[in-house]
Coordinates of C-alpha atoms in Angstrom, one line a residue:
Chain A
X1 CA -0.1 0.0 -0.4
X2 CA 1.6 3.4 -0.8
X3 CA 2.0 6.6 1.1
X4 CA 1.7 10.0 0.2
X5 CA 5.6 9.7 0.3
X6 CA 5.0 6.6 -1.9
X7 CA 2.9 8.4 -3.9
X8 CA 4.9 11.6 -5.4
X9 CA 7.4 10.3 -5.9
X10 CA 5.6 8.2 -8.2
X11 CA 3.5 10.5 -10.4
X12 CA 6.5 11.2 -13.0
X13 CA 6.2 7.8 -14.4
X14 CA 2.8 7.5 -13.6
X15 CA 2.3 10.9 -15.7
X16 CA 5.3 9.5 -18.7
X17 CA 3.1 5.5 -18.3
X18 CA 5.8 4.2 -17.7
X19 CA 4.8 2.5 -13.9
X20 CA 3.6 -1.5 -13.7
X21 CA -0.5 -2.7 -13.0
X22 CA 1.1 -3.0 -9.8
X23 CA 2.4 0.4 -9.3
X24 CA -0.2 1.6 -10.3
X25 CA -3.4 0.3 -8.7
X26 CA -1.0 1.1 -5.7
X27 CA -1.4 4.8 -6.8
X28 CA -4.8 4.5 -7.8
X29 CA -6.1 3.3 -4.4
X30 CA -4.0 5.3 -2.3
X31 CA -6.1 8.1 -4.5
X32 CA -8.9 7.2 -3.2
X33 CA -8.6 8.1 0.0
X34 CA -6.2 10.8 -0.2
X35 CA -8.0 14.0 -0.7
X36 CA -4.2 15.8 -0.5
X37 CA -3.6 13.9 -3.3
X38 CA -5.4 13.6 -5.8
X39 CA -4.3 17.8 -5.7
X40 CA -1.4 17.6 -5.6
X41 CA -1.6 15.2 -8.2
X42 CA -3.5 18.3 -10.4
X43 CA -1.8 20.8 -9.5
X44 CA 2.1 18.3 -10.0
X45 CA 0.5 18.4 -13.7
X46 CA -0.8 21.5 -14.1
X47 CA 3.2 22.9 -12.9
X48 CA 5.1 22.6 -16.6
X49 CA 2.1 24.4 -18.3
X50 CA 2.4 27.1 -15.9
X51 CA 5.6 27.4 -16.5
X52 CA 5.8 27.0 -20.1
X53 CA 3.6 30.6 -20.2
X54 CA 5.6 31.8 -17.3
X55 CA 9.4 31.3 -19.4
X56 CA 8.6 32.6 -22.2
X57 CA 10.1 35.6 -23.0
X58 CA 10.3 38.4 -26.8
X59 CA 14.2 39.1 -27.5
X60 CA 14.1 42.5 -26.5
X61 CA 14.0 45.0 -30.5
X62 CA 17.3 45.8 -29.3
X63 CA 19.1 42.9 -29.5
X64 CA 16.7 41.2 -32.2
X65 CA 18.1 44.4 -34.5
X66 CA 21.7 42.8 -33.8
X67 CA 21.2 39.8 -34.1
X68 CA 20.6 40.4 -37.6
X69 CA 22.7 43.2 -38.7
X70 CA 25.2 40.4 -36.7
X71 CA 24.6 37.4 -39.0
X72 CA 24.0 39.4 -42.3
X73 CA 27.7 40.6 -41.8
X74 CA 28.9 37.9 -41.2
X75 CA 26.8 35.7 -43.9
X76 CA 28.2 39.0 -46.5
X77 CA 32.2 38.7 -45.4
X78 CA 32.2 35.2 -47.2
Chain B
X1 CA -2.3 28.5 -37.3
X2 CA -1.6 25.0 -37.0
X3 CA 1.2 23.8 -35.4
X4 CA 1.2 22.0 -39.0
X5 CA 1.4 24.7 -41.7
X6 CA 4.3 27.1 -39.1
X7 CA 6.0 23.5 -40.1
X8 CA 5.3 23.8 -44.0
X9 CA 6.3 27.0 -43.7
X10 CA 9.4 27.1 -42.2
X11 CA 10.6 23.9 -44.5
X12 CA 9.5 26.5 -47.7
X13 CA 11.3 29.0 -46.2
X14 CA 13.9 26.8 -45.9
X15 CA 14.1 25.2 -49.1
X16 CA 14.4 29.1 -50.2
X17 CA 17.3 29.7 -47.2
X18 CA 19.2 26.3 -48.9
X19 CA 19.2 27.9 -52.2
X20 CA 20.8 31.6 -51.5
X21 CA 18.3 33.6 -51.0
X22 CA 18.9 35.6 -47.3
X23 CA 15.4 37.2 -47.5
X24 CA 14.0 33.5 -46.0
X25 CA 17.3 32.9 -44.4
X26 CA 16.1 35.7 -42.0
X27 CA 12.4 35.2 -41.9
X28 CA 13.7 32.0 -40.2
X29 CA 15.6 34.0 -37.6
X30 CA 13.1 36.0 -37.0
X31 CA 10.4 33.1 -36.4
X32 CA 12.9 31.4 -33.6
X33 CA 14.2 34.4 -32.3
X34 CA 12.1 35.0 -29.5
X35 CA 12.1 30.8 -28.4
X36 CA 15.6 30.2 -29.4
X37 CA 16.9 33.6 -27.3
X38 CA 14.2 32.4 -23.9
X39 CA 15.9 29.5 -24.1
X40 CA 19.6 30.4 -23.5
X41 CA 18.7 33.0 -21.7
X42 CA 17.4 30.5 -18.3
X43 CA 19.5 28.5 -18.6
X44 CA 22.5 30.7 -18.6
X45 CA 20.4 33.9 -16.6
X46 CA 22.8 36.2 -18.5
X47 CA 21.3 38.4 -21.2
X48 CA 23.9 39.0 -22.3
X49 CA 25.0 35.3 -23.2
X50 CA 22.1 34.8 -24.9
X51 CA 22.0 37.3 -26.9
X52 CA 25.6 35.3 -28.0
X53 CA 24.3 32.3 -27.8
X54 CA 21.5 33.1 -30.5
X55 CA 24.5 35.0 -32.7
X56 CA 25.9 31.7 -32.8
X57 CA 23.2 29.5 -33.0
X58 CA 21.5 31.0 -35.8
X59 CA 25.2 31.5 -37.2
X60 CA 26.0 27.9 -37.1
X61 CA 22.5 27.1 -38.5
X62 CA 23.7 28.9 -41.2
X63 CA 27.1 27.3 -42.5
X64 CA 24.8 24.0 -41.8
X65 CA 22.3 24.5 -44.3
X66 CA 23.6 22.0 -46.9
X67 CA 23.7 20.1 -44.0
X68 CA 19.6 19.7 -43.2
X69 CA 17.9 16.8 -44.2
X70 CA 13.9 18.3 -43.6
X71 CA 13.2 15.1 -41.2
X72 CA 12.9 16.9 -38.4
X73 CA 11.7 20.5 -38.2
X74 CA 13.5 23.5 -38.3
X75 CA 12.6 24.2 -35.2
X76 CA 13.0 21.5 -33.4
X77 CA 17.1 21.6 -35.0
X78 CA 18.2 25.1 -33.7
X79 CA 16.8 24.8 -31.1
X80 CA 18.8 21.4 -30.2
X81 CA 21.7 23.8 -31.0
X82 CA 21.4 26.2 -29.5
X83 CA 21.1 24.4 -25.9
X84 CA 24.3 22.7 -26.5
X85 CA 26.4 26.0 -27.0
X86 CA 24.4 27.3 -23.6
X87 CA 25.6 24.0 -22.6
X88 CA 28.8 24.6 -23.2
X89 CA 28.7 28.0 -22.6
X90 CA 28.1 26.9 -18.4
X91 CA 30.6 24.2 -18.6
X92 CA 32.8 26.6 -19.4
X93 CA 32.0 28.7 -17.2
X94 CA 32.5 25.6 -14.7
X95 CA 28.2 26.4 -13.5
X96 CA 27.0 22.8 -13.6
X97 CA 28.0 21.7 -10.2
X98 CA 24.9 20.1 -9.1
X99 CA 23.9 21.6 -4.7
X100 CA 21.0 19.3 -4.6
X101 CA 20.6 19.9 -0.9
X102 CA 19.4 23.0 -2.4
X103 CA 16.1 21.6 -4.2
X104 CA 13.1 22.0 -1.7
X105 CA 10.7 20.0 -2.1
X106 CA 7.5 18.8 0.1
X107 CA 7.6 17.4 3.6
X108 CA 6.7 14.4 5.1
X109 CA 5.5 13.1 7.6
X110 CA 7.8 9.7 9.5
X111 CA 4.8 7.7 8.1
X112 CA 5.4 8.8 5.1
X113 CA 2.3 11.2 4.6
X114 CA 1.9 14.9 3.8
X115 CA 3.2 17.1 7.3
X116 CA 1.2 20.3 4.9
X117 CA -2.4 20.3 3.8
X118 CA -3.0 22.2 -0.2
X119 CA -5.4 24.9 0.8
X120 CA -6.6 25.8 -2.8
X121 CA -7.4 23.4 -6.0
X122 CA -5.2 25.7 -8.9
X123 CA -4.6 23.6 -11.3
X124 CA -6.4 25.0 -13.3
X125 CA -4.5 28.4 -13.3
X126 CA -3.1 26.6 -16.2
X127 CA -5.8 26.7 -18.1
X128 CA -5.8 31.1 -18.2
X129 CA -5.1 32.1 -20.8
X130 CA -3.2 35.2 -19.4
X131 CA -0.6 34.4 -16.7
X132 CA -1.0 36.9 -13.9
X133 CA 2.5 38.9 -13.5
X134 CA 3.1 38.0 -10.5
X135 CA 2.7 34.9 -10.6
X136 CA 5.1 34.8 -13.6
X137 CA 7.6 36.7 -11.7
X138 CA 7.5 33.6 -8.8
X139 CA 7.6 31.3 -11.6
X140 CA 11.1 32.5 -12.8
X141 CA 12.7 33.1 -9.5
X142 CA 12.8 29.8 -8.9
X143 CA 12.7 28.6 -11.8
X144 CA 16.4 31.0 -11.9
X145 CA 17.5 30.0 -8.2
X146 CA 16.7 25.9 -9.7
X147 CA 20.3 25.1 -9.2
X148 CA 22.1 24.6 -13.1
X149 CA 21.6 20.9 -13.4
X150 CA 18.6 20.9 -12.7
X151 CA 17.3 24.1 -13.9
X152 CA 18.9 22.6 -17.4
X153 CA 17.5 19.2 -17.4
X154 CA 13.8 21.2 -16.8
X155 CA 14.0 24.0 -19.7
X156 CA 15.5 21.4 -22.0
X157 CA 11.9 18.1 -21.2
X158 CA 9.6 20.8 -19.7
X159 CA 9.6 24.0 -22.2
X160 CA 12.2 22.9 -25.2
X161 CA 10.9 19.4 -25.4
X162 CA 13.3 17.2 -25.5
X163 CA 13.6 13.6 -25.2
X164 CA 15.1 11.9 -22.0
X165 CA 17.4 10.2 -24.5
X166 CA 18.3 13.6 -25.9
X167 CA 19.1 15.3 -23.3
X168 CA 20.8 12.1 -21.5
X169 CA 23.4 12.3 -24.4
X170 CA 23.9 16.4 -24.1
X171 CA 24.0 16.7 -20.8
X172 CA 26.4 13.4 -20.3
X173 CA 23.8 11.3 -18.0
X174 CA 21.7 8.3 -17.6
X175 CA 18.1 9.2 -18.2
X176 CA 17.2 7.6 -14.7
X177 CA 19.5 10.7 -13.4
X178 CA 17.6 12.9 -15.6
X179 CA 14.1 11.8 -14.7
X180 CA 15.3 12.2 -10.8
X181 CA 15.9 15.6 -11.4
X182 CA 13.0 16.8 -14.0
X183 CA 10.8 15.5 -10.6
X184 CA 12.7 17.1 -8.2
X185 CA 13.0 21.0 -10.5
X186 CA 8.8 20.0 -11.4
X187 CA 8.3 19.6 -7.5
X188 CA 10.8 22.9 -6.6
X189 CA 8.8 25.2 -8.8
X190 CA 5.3 23.4 -8.0
X191 CA 6.2 24.5 -4.0
X192 CA 7.3 27.3 -4.5
X193 CA 3.5 28.4 -7.5
X194 CA 2.0 26.9 -4.5
X195 CA 3.8 28.7 -2.0
X196 CA 2.0 31.6 -4.1
X197 CA -1.1 30.9 -4.5
X198 CA -1.8 31.2 -0.4
X199 CA 0.3 34.7 -0.2
X200 CA -2.2 36.0 -2.0

């Protein structure tokens, strides 16, 4: 029988679909009786999409301008 | 525009660029510079390094245009070049040492139960189209605070979408080690987001 720690330790293979049937059964049994872990799984799963949104960073226009100038210069000098 | 349309547009631009059309290559640069720069910035935490890595990446892509066969998407190809460039720069700066004790995660009781119960389910916020500015800042700070070896694995897998095998090869660690670092990085970032929602 899994406890909270076992369940959280197994989240990565669970979400990757790489858990054995036996382990998955242990996890599901724990989740059925542990609402905090169900919430933990939901928030663990939501972490990566939220981070992706936060980490989008547009290149500043002046840096983009320097990039194009750099590439033209390097390519034309060949 | 769908992702398929975007890849198709990239292929057409790539064909023209391979034939020597500089404007087509510049169009490819414009389409991918934000993602390349963003990855480099998050990996190195330095705007100057990110700008140089972006320059080196697109120059290298241009120099190897003839080797590009089109099996992969241009975006994936150029992002892998950028990730490699960023990793090489970090190695030169010798900042890839891992201090795993700095990673935080959930705490457990002696019996393995969660020591602190979550008091809000913020998972649906991931569906919001616009991310709260303050949450964005909290996530960027938490990502920057991850030890290098963990941050790079998280960025390469969950932001760039590389496979475990590709990351293992790039970073030079085993696949189980990649997975372990990814899981711990996710736990630390989940804790940071959870703490943000507890404060607001």
